[in-house]
Tab-separated table of C-alpha atoms and ligand atoms in Angstrom:
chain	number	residue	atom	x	y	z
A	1	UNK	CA	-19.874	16.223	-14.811
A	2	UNK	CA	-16.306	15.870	-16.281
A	3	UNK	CA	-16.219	12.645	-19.033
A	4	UNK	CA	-12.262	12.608	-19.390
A	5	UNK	CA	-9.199	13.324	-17.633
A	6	UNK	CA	-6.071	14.273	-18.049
A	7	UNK	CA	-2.991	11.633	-16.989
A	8	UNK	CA	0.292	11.103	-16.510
A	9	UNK	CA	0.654	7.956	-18.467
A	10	UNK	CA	3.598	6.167	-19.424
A	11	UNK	CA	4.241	4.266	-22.671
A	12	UNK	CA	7.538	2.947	-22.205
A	13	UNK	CA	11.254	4.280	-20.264
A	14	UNK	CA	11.388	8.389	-19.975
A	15	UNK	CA	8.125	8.360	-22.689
A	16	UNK	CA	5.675	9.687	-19.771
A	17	UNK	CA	2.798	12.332	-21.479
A	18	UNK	CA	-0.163	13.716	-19.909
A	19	UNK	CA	-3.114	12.033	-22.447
A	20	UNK	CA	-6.733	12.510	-22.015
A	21	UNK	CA	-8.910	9.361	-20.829
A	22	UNK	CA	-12.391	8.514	-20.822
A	23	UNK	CA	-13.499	8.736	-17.796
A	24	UNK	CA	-17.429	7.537	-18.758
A	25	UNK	CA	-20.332	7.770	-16.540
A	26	UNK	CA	-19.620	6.564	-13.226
A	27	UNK	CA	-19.994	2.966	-11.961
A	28	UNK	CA	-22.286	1.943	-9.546
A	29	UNK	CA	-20.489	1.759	-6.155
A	30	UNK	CA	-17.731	4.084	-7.442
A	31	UNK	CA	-16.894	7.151	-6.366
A	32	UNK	CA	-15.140	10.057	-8.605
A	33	UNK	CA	-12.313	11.887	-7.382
A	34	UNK	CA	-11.214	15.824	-8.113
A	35	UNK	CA	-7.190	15.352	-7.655
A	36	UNK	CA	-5.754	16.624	-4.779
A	37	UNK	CA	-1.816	16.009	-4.526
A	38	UNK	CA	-0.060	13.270	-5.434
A	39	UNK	CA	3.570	11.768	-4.110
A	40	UNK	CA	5.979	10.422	-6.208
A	41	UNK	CA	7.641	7.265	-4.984
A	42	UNK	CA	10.172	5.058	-5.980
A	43	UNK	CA	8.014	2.591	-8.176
A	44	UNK	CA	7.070	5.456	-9.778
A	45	UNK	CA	11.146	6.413	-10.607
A	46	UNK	CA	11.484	2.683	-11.524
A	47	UNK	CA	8.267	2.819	-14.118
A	48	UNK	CA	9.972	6.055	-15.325
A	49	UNK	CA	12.939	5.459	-16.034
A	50	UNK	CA	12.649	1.500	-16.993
A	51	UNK	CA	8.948	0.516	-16.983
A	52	UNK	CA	9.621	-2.162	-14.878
A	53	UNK	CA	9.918	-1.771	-11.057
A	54	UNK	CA	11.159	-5.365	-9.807
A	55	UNK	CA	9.161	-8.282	-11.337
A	56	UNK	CA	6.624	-5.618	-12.529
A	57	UNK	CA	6.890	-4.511	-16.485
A	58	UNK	CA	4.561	-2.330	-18.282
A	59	UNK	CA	3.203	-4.042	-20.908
A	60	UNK	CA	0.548	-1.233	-22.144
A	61	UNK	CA	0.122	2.626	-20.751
A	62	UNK	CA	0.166	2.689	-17.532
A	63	UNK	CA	-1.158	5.520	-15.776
A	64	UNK	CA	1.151	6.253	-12.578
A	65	UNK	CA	0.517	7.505	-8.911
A	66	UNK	CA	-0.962	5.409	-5.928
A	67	UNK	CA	0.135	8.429	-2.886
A	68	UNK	CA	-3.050	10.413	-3.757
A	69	UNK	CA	-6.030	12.463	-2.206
A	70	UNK	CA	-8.279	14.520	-3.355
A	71	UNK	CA	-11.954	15.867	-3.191
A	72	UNK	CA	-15.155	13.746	-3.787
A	73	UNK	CA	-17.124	15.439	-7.035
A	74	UNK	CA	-19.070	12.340	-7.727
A	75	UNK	CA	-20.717	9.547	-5.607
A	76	UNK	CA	-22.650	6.234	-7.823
A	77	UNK	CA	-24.878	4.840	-5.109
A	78	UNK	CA	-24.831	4.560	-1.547
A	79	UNK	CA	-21.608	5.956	0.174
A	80	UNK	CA	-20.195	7.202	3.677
A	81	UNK	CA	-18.978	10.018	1.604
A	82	UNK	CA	-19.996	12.874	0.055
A	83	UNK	CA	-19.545	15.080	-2.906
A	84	UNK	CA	-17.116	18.244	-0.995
A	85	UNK	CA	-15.517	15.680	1.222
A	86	UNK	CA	-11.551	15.791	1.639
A	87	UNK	CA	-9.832	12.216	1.498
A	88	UNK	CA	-6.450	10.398	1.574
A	89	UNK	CA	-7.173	7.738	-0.851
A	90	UNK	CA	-5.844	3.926	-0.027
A	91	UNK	CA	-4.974	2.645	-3.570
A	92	UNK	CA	-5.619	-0.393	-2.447
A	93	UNK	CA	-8.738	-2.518	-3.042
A	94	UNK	CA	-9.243	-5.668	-1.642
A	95	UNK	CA	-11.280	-8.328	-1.696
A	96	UNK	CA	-11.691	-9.675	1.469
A	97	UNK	CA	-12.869	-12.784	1.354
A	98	UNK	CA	-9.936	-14.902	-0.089
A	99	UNK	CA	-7.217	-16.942	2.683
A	100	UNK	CA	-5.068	-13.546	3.487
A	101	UNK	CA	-7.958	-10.991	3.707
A	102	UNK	CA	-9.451	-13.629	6.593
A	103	UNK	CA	-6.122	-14.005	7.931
A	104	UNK	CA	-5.904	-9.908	8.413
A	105	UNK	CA	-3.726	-9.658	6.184
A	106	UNK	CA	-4.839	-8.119	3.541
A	107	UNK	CA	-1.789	-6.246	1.565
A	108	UNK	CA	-1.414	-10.005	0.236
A	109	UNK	CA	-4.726	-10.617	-1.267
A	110	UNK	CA	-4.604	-12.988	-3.479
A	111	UNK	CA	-7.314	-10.727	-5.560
A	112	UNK	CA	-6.090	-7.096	-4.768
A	113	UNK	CA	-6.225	-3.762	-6.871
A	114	UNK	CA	-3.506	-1.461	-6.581
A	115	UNK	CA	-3.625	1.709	-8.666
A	116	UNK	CA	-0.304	2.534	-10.492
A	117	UNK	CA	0.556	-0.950	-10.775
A	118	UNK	CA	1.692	-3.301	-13.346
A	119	UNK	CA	1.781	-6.143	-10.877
A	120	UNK	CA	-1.300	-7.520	-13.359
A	121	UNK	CA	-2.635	-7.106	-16.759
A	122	UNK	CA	-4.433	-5.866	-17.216
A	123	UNK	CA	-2.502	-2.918	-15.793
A	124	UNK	CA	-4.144	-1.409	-12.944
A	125	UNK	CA	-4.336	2.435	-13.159
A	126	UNK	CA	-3.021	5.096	-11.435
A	127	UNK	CA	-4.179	8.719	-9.945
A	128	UNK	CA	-2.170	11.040	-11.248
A	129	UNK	CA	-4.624	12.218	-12.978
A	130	UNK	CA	-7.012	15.418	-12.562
A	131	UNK	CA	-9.813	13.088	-11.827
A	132	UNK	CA	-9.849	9.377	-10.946
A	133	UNK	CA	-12.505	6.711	-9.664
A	134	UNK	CA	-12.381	4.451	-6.621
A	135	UNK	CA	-14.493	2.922	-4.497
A	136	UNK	CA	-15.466	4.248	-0.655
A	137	UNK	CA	-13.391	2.239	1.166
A	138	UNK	CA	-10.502	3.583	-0.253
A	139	UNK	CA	-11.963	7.216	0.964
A	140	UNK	CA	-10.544	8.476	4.151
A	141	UNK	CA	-12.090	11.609	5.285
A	142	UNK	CA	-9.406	14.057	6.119
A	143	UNK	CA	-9.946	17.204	8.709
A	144	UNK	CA	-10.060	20.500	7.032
A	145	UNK	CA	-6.395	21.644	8.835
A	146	UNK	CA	-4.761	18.490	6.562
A	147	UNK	CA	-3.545	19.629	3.268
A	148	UNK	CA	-4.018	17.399	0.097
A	149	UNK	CA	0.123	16.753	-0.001
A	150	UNK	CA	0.110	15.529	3.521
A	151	UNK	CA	-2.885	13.727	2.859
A	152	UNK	CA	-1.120	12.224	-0.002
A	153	UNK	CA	1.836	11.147	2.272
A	154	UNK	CA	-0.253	8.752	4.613
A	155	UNK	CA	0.687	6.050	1.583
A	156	UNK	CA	4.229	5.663	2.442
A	157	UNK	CA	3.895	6.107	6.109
A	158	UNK	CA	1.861	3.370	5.482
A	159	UNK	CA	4.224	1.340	3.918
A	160	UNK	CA	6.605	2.166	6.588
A	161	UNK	CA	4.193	1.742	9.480
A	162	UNK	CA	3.782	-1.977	8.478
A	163	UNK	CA	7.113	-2.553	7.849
A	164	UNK	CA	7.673	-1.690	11.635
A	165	UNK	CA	5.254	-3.875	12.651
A	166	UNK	CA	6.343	-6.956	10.709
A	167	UNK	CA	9.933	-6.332	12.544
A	168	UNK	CA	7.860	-7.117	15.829
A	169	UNK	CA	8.342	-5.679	19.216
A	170	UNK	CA	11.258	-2.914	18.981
A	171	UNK	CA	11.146	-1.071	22.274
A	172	UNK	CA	14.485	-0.551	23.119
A	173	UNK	CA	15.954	-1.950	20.502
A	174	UNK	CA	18.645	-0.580	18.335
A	175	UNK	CA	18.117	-0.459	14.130
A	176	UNK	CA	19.610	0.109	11.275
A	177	UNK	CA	18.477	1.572	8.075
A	178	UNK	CA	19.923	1.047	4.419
A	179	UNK	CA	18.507	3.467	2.569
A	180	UNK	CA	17.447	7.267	3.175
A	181	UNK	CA	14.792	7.912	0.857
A	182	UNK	CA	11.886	8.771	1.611
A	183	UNK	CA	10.820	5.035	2.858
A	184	UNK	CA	14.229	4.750	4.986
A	185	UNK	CA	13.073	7.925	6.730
A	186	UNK	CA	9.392	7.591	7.350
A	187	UNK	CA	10.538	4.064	8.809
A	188	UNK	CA	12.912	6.213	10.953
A	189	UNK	CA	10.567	8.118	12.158
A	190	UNK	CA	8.175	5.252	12.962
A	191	UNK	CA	10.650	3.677	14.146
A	192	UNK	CA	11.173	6.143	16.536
A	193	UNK	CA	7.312	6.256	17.451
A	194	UNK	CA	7.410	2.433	18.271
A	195	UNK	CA	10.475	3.109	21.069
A	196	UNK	CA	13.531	1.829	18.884
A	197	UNK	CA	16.084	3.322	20.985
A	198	UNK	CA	18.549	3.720	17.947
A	199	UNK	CA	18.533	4.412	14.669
A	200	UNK	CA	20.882	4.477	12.520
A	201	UNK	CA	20.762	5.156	8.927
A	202	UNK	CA	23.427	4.110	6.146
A	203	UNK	CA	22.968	5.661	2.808
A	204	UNK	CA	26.222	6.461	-0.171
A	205	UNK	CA	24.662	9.403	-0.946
A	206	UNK	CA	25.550	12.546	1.329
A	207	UNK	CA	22.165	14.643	0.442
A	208	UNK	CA	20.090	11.831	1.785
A	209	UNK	CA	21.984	11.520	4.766
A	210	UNK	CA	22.316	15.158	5.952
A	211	UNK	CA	18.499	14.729	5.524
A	212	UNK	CA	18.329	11.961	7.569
A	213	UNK	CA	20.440	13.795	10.381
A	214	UNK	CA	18.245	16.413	10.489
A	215	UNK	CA	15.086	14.492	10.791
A	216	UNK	CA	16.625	12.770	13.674
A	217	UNK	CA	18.649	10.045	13.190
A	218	UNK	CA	21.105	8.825	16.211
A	219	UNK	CA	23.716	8.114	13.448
A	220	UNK	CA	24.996	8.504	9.557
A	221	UNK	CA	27.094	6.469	7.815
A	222	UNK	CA	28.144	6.854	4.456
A	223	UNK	CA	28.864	3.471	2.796
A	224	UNK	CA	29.809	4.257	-0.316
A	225	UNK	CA	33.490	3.569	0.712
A	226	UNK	CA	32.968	0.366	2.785
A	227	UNK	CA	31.322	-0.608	6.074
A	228	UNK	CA	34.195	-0.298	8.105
A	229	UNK	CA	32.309	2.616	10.379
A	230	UNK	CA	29.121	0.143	10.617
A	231	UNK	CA	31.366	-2.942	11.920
A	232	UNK	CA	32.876	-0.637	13.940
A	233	UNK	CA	29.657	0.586	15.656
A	234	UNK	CA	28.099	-2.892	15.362
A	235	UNK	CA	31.253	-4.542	17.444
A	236	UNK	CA	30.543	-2.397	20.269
A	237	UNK	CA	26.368	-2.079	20.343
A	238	UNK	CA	25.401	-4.898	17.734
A	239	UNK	CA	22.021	-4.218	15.843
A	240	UNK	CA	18.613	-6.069	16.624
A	241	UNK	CA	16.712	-5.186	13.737
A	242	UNK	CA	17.994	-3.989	9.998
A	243	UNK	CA	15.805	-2.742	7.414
A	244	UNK	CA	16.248	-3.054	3.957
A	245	UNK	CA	15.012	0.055	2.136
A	246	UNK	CA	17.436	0.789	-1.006
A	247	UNK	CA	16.135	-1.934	-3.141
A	248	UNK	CA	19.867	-3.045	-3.774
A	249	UNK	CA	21.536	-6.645	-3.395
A	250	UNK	CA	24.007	-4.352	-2.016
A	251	UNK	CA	21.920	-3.201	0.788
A	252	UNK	CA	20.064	-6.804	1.086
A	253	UNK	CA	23.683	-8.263	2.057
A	254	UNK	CA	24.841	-5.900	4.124
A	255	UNK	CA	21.793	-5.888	6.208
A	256	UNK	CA	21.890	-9.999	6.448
A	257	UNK	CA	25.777	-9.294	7.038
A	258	UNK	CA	25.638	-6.299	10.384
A	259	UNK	CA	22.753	-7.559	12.099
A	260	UNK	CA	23.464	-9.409	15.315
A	261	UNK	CA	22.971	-12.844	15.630
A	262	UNK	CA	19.636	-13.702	16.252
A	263	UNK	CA	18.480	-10.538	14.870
A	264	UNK	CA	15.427	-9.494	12.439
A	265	UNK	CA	16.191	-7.770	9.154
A	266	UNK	CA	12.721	-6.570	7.270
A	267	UNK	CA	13.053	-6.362	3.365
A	268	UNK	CA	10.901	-3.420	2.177
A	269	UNK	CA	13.188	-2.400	-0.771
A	270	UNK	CA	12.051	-3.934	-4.171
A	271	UNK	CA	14.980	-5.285	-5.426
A	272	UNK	CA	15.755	-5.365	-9.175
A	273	UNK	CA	13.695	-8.376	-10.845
A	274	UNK	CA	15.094	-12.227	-11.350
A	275	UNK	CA	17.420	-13.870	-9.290
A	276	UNK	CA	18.958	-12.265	-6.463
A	277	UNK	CA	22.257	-13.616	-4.639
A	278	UNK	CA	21.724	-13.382	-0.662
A	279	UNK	CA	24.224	-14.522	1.640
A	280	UNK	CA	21.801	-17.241	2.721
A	281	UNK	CA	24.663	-19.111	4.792
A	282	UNK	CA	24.642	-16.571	7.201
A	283	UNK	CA	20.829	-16.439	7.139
A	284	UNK	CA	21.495	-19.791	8.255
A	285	UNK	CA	23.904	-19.396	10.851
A	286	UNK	CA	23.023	-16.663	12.382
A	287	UNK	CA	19.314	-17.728	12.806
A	288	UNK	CA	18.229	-14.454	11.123
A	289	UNK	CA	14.464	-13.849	11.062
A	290	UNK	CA	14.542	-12.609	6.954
A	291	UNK	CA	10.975	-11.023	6.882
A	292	UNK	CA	9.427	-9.290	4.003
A	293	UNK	CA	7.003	-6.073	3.640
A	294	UNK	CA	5.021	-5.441	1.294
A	295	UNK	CA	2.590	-2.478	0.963
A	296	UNK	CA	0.505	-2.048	4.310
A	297	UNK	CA	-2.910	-3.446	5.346
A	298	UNK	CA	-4.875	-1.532	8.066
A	299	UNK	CA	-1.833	0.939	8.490
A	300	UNK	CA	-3.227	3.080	6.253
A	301	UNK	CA	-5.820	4.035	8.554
A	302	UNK	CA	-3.080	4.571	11.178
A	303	UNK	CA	-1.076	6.653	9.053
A	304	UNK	CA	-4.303	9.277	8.166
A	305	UNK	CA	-4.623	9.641	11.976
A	306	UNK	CA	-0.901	10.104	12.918
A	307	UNK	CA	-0.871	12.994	10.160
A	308	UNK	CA	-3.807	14.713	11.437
A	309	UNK	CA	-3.157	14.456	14.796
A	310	UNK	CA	0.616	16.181	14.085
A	311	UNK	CA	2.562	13.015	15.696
A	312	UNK	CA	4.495	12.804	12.353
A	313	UNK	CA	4.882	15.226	10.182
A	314	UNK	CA	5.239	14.011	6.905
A	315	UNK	CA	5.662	17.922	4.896
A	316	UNK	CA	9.491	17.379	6.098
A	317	UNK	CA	10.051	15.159	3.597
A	318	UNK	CA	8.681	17.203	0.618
A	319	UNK	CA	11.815	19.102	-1.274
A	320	UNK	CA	9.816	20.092	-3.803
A	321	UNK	CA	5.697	20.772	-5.241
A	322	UNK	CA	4.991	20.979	-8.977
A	323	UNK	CA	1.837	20.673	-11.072
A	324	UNK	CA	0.237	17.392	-11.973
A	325	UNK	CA	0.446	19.022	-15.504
A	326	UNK	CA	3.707	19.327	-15.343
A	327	UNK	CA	4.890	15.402	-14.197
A	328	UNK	CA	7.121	14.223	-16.650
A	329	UNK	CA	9.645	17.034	-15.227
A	330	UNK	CA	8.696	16.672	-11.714
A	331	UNK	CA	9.698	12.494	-12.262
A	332	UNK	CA	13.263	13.950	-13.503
A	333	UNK	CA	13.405	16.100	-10.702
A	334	UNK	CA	12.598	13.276	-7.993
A	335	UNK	CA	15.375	11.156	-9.574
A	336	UNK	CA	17.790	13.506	-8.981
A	337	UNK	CA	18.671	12.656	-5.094
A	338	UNK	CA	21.422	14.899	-4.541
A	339	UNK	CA	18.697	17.718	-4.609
A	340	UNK	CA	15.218	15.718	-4.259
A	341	UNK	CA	13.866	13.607	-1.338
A	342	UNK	CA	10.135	13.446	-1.882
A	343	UNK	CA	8.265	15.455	-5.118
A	344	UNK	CA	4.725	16.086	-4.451
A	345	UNK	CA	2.529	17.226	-7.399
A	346	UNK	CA	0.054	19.430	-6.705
A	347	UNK	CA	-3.863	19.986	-8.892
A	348	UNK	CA	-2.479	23.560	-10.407
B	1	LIG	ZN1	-8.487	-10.866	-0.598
């Protein structure tokens, strides 16, 4: 049985190395996991390139990754699982007994583990790395026709599943998106899924939003120069629902800003840390429903199903596949969004 592996671990901004760990001999309770695929998101960028993503600073190495899967090579005790099986792996651990895991809602547990994350410290670690331990319930069984990199994906649909959900009942409505990264356009998609009649995504990149088109959207628009195309399209069929997605004040604003009165706008992006201005007075007058999203709960069940059942498919997305061995380039490559929307690495 292997006693190390080898990770993609980050000391500080741009200083990512792959460095053996101990792995020791398995806990009770724990299962070990072979590597699959892993995506890189946008926390990951952030840790990258600032080790910090929002209000979350790396303090000591941090290993990255929490969009993983893999293979079961290892099982300490008694398991639904075992050794061979295929999995998406939920980085998330909760506890479920404290006030939100008994409300069902259990992405804000007051006692959660979430690999890749410096949201505590000590740091929790991540699975980019050629093996990695975690307990069952964070084992979803995958079918054979699912490859590890979709597998992988069912993380951010996740994300983007629940951040649908928190905006409610969309049938029929019409949406806007700021932001068309990866996030923006899974939450398209799902969007799309739930009935949202219209979707619109607004991006000031033009990669991103040839992407988007592509993929489906009803409209583009490129903000970069203004919002003058949005207000336009807004006077005539005024938007329900806006989600955040760019992490940007910029985007925060201008989602509280086109939205119609009355109307929901869902905060997924992770904004940079401290103090953020909002326009709060039209919060205010405008009786905006200002709902965040964090992570998922049960979507990540959801998510594993929609993939293997072909309803979305989240391989459009992937621009680009390199080895785990090989991350610290792959990171580079993911920042560079006029030729990257989602980077998978991949166990060779
Ligand atoms: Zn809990």
């Amino acid at each position: 049985m292997t006693s190390t592996a080898l990770a993609a671990t980050l000391f500080g901004p741009e200083d990512l190395r792959m460095v053996e760990h101990p792995l020791g001999k398995l806990a009770d309770g724990m299962v070990r996991v072979r590597f699959g695929a892993g995506g890189i998101c946008g926390s990951d960028m952030h840790y990258f390139r600032h080790a910090r993503t929002g209000d979350f600073v790396v303090k000591s190495p941090l290993v990255l990754g929490h969009e993983i899967s893999g293979e079961v090579v290892e099982i300490g005790g008694a398991a639904n699982l075992k050794v061979g099986d295929r999995v998406a792996v939920n980085p998330s651990r909760w506890c479920g007994h404290c006030v939100a895991c008994r409300e069902g809602r259990p992405n804000l547990c007051e006692n959660i583990y979430f690999m890749g994350s410096a949201s505590k410290t000590p740091h929790m670690q991540g699975g980019f790395a050629n093996y990695f331990d975690a307990i069952p319930a964070q084992c979803v069984k995958i079918p054979d026709h699912v490859s590890y990199q979709a597998a992988a994906l069912a993380e951010p649909l996740a994300v983007c599943l629940h951040a649908v959900a928190r905006a409610g009942n969309i049938e029929g409505k019409r949406g806007i998106i700021f932001g068309a990264g990866p996030i923006g356009l899974l939450t398209m998609l799902a969007a799309h899924r739930a009935g949202m009649a219209d979707v619109t995504v607004a991006d000031i990149a033009p990669a991103p939003l040839a992407f988007a088109s592509r993929l489906g959207a009803s409209h583009v628009e490129n903000v970069a120069g203004g919002e003058e195309g949005l207000k336009a399209q807004a006077a005539s069929r005024p938007y329900d629902v806006a989600f955040e997605v760019s992490g940007t004040a910029a985007g925060l604003a201008s989602a509280i800003g086109i939205v119609r009165r009355g109307g929901i706008v869902v905060q997924i992006g992770n904004l940079p840390g401290g103090q953020i201005p909002t326009p709060s007075n039209a919060v205010m007058a405008k009786e905006i429903d200002l709902r965040g999203s964090f992570r998922f709960g049960f979507e990540f069940m959801n998510a594993v199903e929609l993939i293997a059942d072909g309803s979305v498919d989240v391989l459009s997305l992937v621009t680009a596949e390199r080895p785990l061995s090989a991350a610290p380039d792959a990171l580079r490559l993911a920042l560079d969004r006029s030729q990257s929307v989602k980077v998978v690495l991949t166990a060779n």
